[in-house]
mmCIF file of C-alpha atoms in Angstrom:
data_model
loop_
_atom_site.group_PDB
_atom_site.id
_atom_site.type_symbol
_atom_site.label_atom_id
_atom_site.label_comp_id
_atom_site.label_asym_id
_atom_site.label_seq_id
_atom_site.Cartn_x
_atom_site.Cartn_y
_atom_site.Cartn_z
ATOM 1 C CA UNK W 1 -20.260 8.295 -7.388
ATOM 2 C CA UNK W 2 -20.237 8.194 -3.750
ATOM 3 C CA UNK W 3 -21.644 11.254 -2.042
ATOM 4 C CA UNK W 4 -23.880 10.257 0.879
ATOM 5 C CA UNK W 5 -24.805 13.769 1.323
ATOM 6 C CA UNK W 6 -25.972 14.336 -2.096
ATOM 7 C CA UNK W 7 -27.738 11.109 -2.225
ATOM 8 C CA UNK W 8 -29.499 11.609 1.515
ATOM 9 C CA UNK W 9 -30.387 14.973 0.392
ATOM 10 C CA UNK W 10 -30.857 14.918 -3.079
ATOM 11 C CA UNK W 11 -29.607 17.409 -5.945
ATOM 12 C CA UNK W 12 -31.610 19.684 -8.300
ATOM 13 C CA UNK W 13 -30.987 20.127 -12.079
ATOM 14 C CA UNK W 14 -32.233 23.160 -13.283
ATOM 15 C CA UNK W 15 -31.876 22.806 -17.133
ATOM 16 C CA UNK W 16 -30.770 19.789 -18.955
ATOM 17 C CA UNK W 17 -30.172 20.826 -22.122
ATOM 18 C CA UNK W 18 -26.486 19.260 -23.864
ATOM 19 C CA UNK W 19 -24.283 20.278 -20.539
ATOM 20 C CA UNK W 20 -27.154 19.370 -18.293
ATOM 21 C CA UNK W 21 -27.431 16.046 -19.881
ATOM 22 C CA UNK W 22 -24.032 15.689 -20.404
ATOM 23 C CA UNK W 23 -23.020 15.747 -16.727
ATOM 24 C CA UNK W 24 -25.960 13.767 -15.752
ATOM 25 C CA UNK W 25 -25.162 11.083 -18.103
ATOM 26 C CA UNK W 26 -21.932 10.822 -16.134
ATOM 27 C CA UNK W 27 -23.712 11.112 -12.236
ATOM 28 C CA UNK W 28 -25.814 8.111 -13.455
ATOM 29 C CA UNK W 29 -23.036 6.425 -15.106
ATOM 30 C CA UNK W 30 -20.813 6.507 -12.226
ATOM 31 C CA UNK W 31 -23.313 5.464 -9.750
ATOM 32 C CA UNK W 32 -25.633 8.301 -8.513
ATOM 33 C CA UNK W 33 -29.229 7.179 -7.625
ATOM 34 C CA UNK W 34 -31.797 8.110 -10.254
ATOM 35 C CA UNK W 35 -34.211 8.933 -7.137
ATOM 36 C CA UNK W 36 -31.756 11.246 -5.512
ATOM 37 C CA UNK W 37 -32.114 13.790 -7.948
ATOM 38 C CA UNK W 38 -34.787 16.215 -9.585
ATOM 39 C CA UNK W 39 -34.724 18.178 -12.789
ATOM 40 C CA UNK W 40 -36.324 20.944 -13.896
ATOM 41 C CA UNK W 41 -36.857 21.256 -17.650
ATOM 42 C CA UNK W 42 -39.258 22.608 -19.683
ATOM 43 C CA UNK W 43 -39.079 20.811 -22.693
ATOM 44 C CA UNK W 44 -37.560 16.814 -21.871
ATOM 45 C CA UNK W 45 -35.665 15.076 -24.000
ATOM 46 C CA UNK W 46 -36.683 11.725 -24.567
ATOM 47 C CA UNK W 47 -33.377 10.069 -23.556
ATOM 48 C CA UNK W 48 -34.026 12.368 -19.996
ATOM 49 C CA UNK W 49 -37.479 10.625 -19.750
ATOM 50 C CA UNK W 50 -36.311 7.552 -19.098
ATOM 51 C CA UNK W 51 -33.491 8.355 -17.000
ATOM 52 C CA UNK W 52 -35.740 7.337 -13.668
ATOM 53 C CA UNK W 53 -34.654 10.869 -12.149
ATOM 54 C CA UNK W 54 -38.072 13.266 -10.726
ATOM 55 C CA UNK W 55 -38.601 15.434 -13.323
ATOM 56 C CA UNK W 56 -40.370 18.434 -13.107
ATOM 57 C CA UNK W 57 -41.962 17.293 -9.976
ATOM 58 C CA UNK W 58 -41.810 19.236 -6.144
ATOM 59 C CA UNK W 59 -38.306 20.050 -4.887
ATOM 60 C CA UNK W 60 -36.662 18.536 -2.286
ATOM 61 C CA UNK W 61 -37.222 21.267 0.780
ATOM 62 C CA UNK W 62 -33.093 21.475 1.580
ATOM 63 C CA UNK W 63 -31.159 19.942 -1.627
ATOM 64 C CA UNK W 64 -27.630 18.972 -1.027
ATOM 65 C CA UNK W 65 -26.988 20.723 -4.342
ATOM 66 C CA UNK W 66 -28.707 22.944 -6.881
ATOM 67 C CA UNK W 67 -27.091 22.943 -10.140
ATOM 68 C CA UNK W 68 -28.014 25.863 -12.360
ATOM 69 C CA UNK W 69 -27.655 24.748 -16.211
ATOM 70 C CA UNK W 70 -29.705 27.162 -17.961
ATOM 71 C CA UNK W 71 -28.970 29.983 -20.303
ATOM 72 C CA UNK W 72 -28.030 33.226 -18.449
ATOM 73 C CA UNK W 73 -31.407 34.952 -19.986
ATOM 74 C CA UNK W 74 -33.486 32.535 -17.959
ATOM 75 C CA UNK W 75 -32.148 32.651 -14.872
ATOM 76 C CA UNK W 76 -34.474 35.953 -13.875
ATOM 77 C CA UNK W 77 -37.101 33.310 -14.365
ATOM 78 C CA UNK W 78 -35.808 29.739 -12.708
ATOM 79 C CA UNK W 79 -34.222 31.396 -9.199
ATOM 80 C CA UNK W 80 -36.757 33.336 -7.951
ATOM 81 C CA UNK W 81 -38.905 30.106 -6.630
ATOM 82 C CA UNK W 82 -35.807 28.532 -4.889
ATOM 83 C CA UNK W 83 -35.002 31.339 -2.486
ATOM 84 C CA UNK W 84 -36.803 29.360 -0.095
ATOM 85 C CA UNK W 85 -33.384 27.350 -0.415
ATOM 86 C CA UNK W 86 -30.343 30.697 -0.256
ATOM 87 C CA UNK W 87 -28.693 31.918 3.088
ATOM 88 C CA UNK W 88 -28.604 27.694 3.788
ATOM 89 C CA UNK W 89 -27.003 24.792 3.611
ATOM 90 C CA UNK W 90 -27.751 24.164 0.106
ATOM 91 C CA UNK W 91 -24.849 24.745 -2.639
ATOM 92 C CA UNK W 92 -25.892 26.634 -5.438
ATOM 93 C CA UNK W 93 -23.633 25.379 -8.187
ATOM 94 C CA UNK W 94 -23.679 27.368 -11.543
ATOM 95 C CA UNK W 95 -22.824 26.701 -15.304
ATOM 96 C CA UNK W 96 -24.355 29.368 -16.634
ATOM 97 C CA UNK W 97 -22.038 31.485 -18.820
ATOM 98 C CA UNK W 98 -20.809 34.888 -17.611
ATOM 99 C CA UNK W 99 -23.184 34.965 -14.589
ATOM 100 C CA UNK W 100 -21.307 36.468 -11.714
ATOM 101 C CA UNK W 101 -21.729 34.872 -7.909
ATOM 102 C CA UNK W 102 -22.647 38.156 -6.724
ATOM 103 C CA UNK W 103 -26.035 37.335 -8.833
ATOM 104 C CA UNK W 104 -26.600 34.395 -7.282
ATOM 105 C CA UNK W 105 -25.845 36.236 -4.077
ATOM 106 C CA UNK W 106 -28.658 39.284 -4.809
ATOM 107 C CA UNK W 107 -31.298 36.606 -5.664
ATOM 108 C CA UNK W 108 -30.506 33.854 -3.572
ATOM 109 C CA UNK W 109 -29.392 36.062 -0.237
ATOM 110 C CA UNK W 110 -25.923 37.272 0.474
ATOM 111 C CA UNK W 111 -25.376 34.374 2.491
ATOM 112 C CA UNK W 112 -26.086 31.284 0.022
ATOM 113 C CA UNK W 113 -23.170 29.281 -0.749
ATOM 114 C CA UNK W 114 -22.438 29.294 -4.862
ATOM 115 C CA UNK W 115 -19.900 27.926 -6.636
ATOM 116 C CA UNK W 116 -19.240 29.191 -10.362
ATOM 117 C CA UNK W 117 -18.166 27.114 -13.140
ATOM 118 C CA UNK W 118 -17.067 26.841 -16.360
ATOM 119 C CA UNK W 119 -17.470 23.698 -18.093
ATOM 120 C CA UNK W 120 -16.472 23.386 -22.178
ATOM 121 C CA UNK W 121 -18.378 21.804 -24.664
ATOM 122 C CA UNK W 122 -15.842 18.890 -24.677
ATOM 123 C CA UNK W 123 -17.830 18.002 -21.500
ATOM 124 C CA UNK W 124 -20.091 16.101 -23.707
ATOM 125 C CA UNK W 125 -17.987 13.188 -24.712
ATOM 126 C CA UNK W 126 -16.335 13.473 -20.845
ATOM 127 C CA UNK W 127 -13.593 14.834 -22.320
ATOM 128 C CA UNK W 128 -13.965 18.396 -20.579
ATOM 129 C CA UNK W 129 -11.808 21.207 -18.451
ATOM 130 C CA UNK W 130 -14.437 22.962 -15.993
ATOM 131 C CA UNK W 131 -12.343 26.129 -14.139
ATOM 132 C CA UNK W 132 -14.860 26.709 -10.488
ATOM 133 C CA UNK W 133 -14.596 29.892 -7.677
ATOM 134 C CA UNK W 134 -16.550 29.839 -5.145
ATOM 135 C CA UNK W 135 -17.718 32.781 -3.023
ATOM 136 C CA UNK W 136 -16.598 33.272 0.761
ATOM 137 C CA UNK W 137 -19.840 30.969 1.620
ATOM 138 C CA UNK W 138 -18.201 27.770 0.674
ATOM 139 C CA UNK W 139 -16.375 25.486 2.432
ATOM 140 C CA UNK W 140 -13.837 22.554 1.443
ATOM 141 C CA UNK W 141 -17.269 20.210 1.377
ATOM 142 C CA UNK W 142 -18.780 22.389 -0.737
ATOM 143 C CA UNK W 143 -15.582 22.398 -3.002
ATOM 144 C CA UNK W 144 -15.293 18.416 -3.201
ATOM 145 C CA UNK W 145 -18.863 17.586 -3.745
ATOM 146 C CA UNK W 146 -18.368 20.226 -6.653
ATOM 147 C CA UNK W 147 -15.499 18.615 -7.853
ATOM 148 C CA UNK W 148 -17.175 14.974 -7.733
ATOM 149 C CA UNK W 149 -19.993 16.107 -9.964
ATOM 150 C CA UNK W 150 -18.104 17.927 -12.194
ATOM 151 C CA UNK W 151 -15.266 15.344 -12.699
ATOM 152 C CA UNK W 152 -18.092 13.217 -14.474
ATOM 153 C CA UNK W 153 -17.276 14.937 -17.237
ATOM 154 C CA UNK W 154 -13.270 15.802 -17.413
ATOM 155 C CA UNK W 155 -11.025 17.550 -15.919
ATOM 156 C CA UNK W 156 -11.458 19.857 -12.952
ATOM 157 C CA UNK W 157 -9.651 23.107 -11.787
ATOM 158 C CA UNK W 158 -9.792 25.878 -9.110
ATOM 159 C CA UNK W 159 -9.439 29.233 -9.772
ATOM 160 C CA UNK W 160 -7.873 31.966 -6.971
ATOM 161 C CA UNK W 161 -10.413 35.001 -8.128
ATOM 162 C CA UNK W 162 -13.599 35.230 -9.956
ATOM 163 C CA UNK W 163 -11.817 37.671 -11.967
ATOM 164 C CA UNK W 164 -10.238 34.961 -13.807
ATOM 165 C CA UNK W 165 -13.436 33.212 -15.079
ATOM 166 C CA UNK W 166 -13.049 35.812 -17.948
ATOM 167 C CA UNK W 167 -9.824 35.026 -19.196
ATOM 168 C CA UNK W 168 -11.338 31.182 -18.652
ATOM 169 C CA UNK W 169 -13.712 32.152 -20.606
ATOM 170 C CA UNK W 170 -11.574 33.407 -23.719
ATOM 171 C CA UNK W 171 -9.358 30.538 -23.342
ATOM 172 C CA UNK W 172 -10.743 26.598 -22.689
ATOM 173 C CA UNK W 173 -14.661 27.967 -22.593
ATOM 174 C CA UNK W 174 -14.454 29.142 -26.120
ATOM 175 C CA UNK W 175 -11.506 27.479 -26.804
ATOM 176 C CA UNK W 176 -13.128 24.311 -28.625
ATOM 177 C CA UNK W 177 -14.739 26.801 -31.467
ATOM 178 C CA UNK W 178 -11.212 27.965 -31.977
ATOM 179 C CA UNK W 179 -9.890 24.372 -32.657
ATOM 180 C CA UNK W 180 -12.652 23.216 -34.466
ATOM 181 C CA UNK W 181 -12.167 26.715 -36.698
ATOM 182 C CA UNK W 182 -8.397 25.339 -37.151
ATOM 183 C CA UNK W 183 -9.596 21.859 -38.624
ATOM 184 C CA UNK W 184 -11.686 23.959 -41.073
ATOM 185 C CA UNK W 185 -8.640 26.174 -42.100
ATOM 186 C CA UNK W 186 -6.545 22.728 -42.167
ATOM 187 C CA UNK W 187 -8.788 20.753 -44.246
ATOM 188 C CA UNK W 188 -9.317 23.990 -46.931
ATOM 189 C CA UNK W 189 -5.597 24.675 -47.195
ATOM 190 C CA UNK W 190 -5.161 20.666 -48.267
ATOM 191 C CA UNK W 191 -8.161 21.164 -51.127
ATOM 192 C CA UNK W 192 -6.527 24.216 -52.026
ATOM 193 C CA UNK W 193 -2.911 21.938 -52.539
ATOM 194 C CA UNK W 194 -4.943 19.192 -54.350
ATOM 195 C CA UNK W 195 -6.745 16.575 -51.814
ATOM 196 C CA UNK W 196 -10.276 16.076 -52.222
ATOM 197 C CA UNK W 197 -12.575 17.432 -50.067
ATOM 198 C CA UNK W 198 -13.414 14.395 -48.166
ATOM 199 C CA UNK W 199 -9.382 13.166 -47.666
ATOM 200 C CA UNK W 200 -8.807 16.528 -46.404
ATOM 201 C CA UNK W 201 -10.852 16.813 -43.745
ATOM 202 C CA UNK W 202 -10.516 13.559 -42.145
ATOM 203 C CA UNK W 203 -6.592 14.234 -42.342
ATOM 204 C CA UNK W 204 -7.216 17.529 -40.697
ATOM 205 C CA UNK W 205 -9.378 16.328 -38.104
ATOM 206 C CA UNK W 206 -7.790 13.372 -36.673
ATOM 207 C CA UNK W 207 -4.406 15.126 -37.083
ATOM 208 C CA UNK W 208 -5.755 17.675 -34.211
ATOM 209 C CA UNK W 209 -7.601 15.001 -32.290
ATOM 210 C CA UNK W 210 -4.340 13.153 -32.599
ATOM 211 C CA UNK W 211 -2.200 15.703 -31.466
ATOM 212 C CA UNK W 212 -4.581 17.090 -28.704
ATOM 213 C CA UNK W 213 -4.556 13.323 -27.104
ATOM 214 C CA UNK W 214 -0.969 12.919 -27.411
ATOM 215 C CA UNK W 215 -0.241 16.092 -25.525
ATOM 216 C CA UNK W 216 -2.956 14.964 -22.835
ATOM 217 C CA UNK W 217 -1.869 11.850 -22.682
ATOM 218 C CA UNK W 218 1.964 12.526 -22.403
ATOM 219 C CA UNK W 219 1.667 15.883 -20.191
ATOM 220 C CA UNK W 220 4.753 16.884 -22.138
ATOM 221 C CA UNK W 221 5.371 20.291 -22.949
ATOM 222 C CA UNK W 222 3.778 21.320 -25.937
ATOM 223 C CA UNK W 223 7.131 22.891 -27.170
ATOM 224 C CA UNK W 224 9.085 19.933 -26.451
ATOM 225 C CA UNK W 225 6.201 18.374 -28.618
ATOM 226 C CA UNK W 226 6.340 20.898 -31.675
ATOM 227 C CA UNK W 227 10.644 20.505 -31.544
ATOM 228 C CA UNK W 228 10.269 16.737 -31.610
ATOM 229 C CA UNK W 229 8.439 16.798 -35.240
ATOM 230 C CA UNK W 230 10.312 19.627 -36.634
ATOM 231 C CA UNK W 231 13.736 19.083 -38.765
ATOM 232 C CA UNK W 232 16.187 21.961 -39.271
ATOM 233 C CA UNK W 233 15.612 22.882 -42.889
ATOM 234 C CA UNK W 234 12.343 20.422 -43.462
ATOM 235 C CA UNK W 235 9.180 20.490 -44.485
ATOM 236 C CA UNK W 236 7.183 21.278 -40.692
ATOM 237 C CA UNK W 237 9.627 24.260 -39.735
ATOM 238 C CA UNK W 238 9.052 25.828 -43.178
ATOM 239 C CA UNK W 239 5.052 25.673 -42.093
ATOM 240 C CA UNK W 240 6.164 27.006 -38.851
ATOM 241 C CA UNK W 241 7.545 30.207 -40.553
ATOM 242 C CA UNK W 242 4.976 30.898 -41.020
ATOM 243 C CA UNK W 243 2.633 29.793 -38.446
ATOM 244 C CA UNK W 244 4.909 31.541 -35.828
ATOM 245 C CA UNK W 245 5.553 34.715 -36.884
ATOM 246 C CA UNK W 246 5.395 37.263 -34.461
ATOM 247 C CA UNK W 247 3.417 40.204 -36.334
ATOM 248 C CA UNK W 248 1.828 38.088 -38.842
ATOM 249 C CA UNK W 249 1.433 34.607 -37.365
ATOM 250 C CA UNK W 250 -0.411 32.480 -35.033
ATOM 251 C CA UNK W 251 0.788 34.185 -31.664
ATOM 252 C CA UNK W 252 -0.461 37.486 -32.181
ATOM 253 C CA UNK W 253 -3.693 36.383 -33.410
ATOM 254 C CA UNK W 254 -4.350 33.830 -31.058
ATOM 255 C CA UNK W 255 -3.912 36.622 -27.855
ATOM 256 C CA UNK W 256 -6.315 38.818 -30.258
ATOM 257 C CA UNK W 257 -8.749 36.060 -30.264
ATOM 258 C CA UNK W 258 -9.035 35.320 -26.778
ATOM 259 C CA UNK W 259 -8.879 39.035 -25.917
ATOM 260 C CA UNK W 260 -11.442 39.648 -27.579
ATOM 261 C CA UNK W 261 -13.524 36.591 -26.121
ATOM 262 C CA UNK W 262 -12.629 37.956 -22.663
ATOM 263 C CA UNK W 263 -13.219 41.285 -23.070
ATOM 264 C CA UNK W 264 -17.284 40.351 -24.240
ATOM 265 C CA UNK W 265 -17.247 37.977 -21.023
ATOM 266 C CA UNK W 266 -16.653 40.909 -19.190
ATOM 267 C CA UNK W 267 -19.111 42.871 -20.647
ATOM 268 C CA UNK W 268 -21.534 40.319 -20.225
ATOM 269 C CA UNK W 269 -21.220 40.086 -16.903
ATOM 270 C CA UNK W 270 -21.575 43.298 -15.984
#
């Protein structure tokens, strides 16, 4: 990782819990200096211990970066210390779940750069989609050195309006609890035809794994995909008469489901 900004200046973790660690697994791993950055945690990890990062030790006066990784309910408690650091130079980069900028901007000062993100759990084996907006305090630095830390850990994209981070939200945020619901479903409806327990699930699970990868890994379009496997008259498009039923199917369920996850984000952040 070559930021000589970050590096000169230094960059704060507050929280590193399993998306703090996660992404600074991948910093270290792709070259950051241990020394250049701080964390703030309350209860380490021993794996964080012996990272060689500052931890819980005085902040650097003007951080390159402060990345905010801890729950939403906390934040009342970590910001207040670091406003020493809004209306400056210093990014305020958030992962906190359906925490507005405009927060950051009543804590922090009205002028603080932030940058909001939303990372997925996925992020963990670097195989994560983090959606960022950033408020009219950022600039295209601000955006890159964003997009260099975040990377660490998958893909990165940028929204046009906060107002999106909702539907983000509903759809790759709590996305991975959806698919990991679907391997459950899979792996039941194969005991329920006669596999054993065991053989079901690891069927069901690298079967979406498998797919999931080959879509990635192709960039085809998924329909293009789902046609490819499907005979007229066979066995997958009699499963996918059911599956894609407009009333009772998939589709109408699936825009319930993340509906319904975008509607609490809203509410959340409100």
């Amino acid at each position: 990782m070559k930021d000589t900004e970050i590096a000169k200046r230094g960059l704060v973790l507050l929280g590193c819990g399993k998306m703090g660690s996660a992404m600074l697994e991948g910093w270290l791993n792709r070259g950051l200096p241990p020394e250049s950055v701080t964390v703030r945690d309350p209860a380490p990890s021993a794996w964080l211990k012996g990272t060689g990062v500052h931890l819980n030790t005085a902040l650097p006066d003007s951080p390159a970066i402060v990345l905010v990784a801890v729950k939403p309910q906390m934040m009342n408690d970590a910001l207040p210390g670091l406003q020493g650091m809004g209306n400056g130079t210093t990014l305020f980069l958030s992962v906190a779940a359906g925490v507005p900028i405009a927060k950051y901007e009543a804590l922090m000062g009205e002028a603080t750069p932030v940058i909001r993100a939303m990372p997925n759990t996925p992020a963990a084996v670097g195989q994560g989609i983090t959606a960022i907006i950033g408020n009219a305090h950022t600039t295209e630095d601000h955006y890159a050195q964003a997009d260099l830390l975040l990377s660490a850990v998958g893909e990165v994209v940028t929204l046009e309006d906060e107002a999106q981070m909702d539907a983000v939200t509903g759809v790759s945020g709590s996305g991975p609890a959806y698919v990991f619901h679907m391997i459950e479903c899979l792996a039941a409806a194969g005991e329920a035809e006669g596999l054993a327990p065991d053989l079901a699930l690891a069927l069901a699970r690298a079967t979406v794994a498998g797919a999931g990868a080959l879509a990635q890994q192709t960039g085809t379009d998924p329909g293009t995909l789902r046609e490819n496997v499907t005979s007229p008259n066979g066995t997958t498009q009699a499963g996918l008469d059911v599956l894609m039923n407009d009333e009772t199917g998939l589709p109408p369920l699936m825009r319930a489901t993340v509906k319904a996850a975008a509607a609490r984000s809203r509410e959340l952040g409100q």
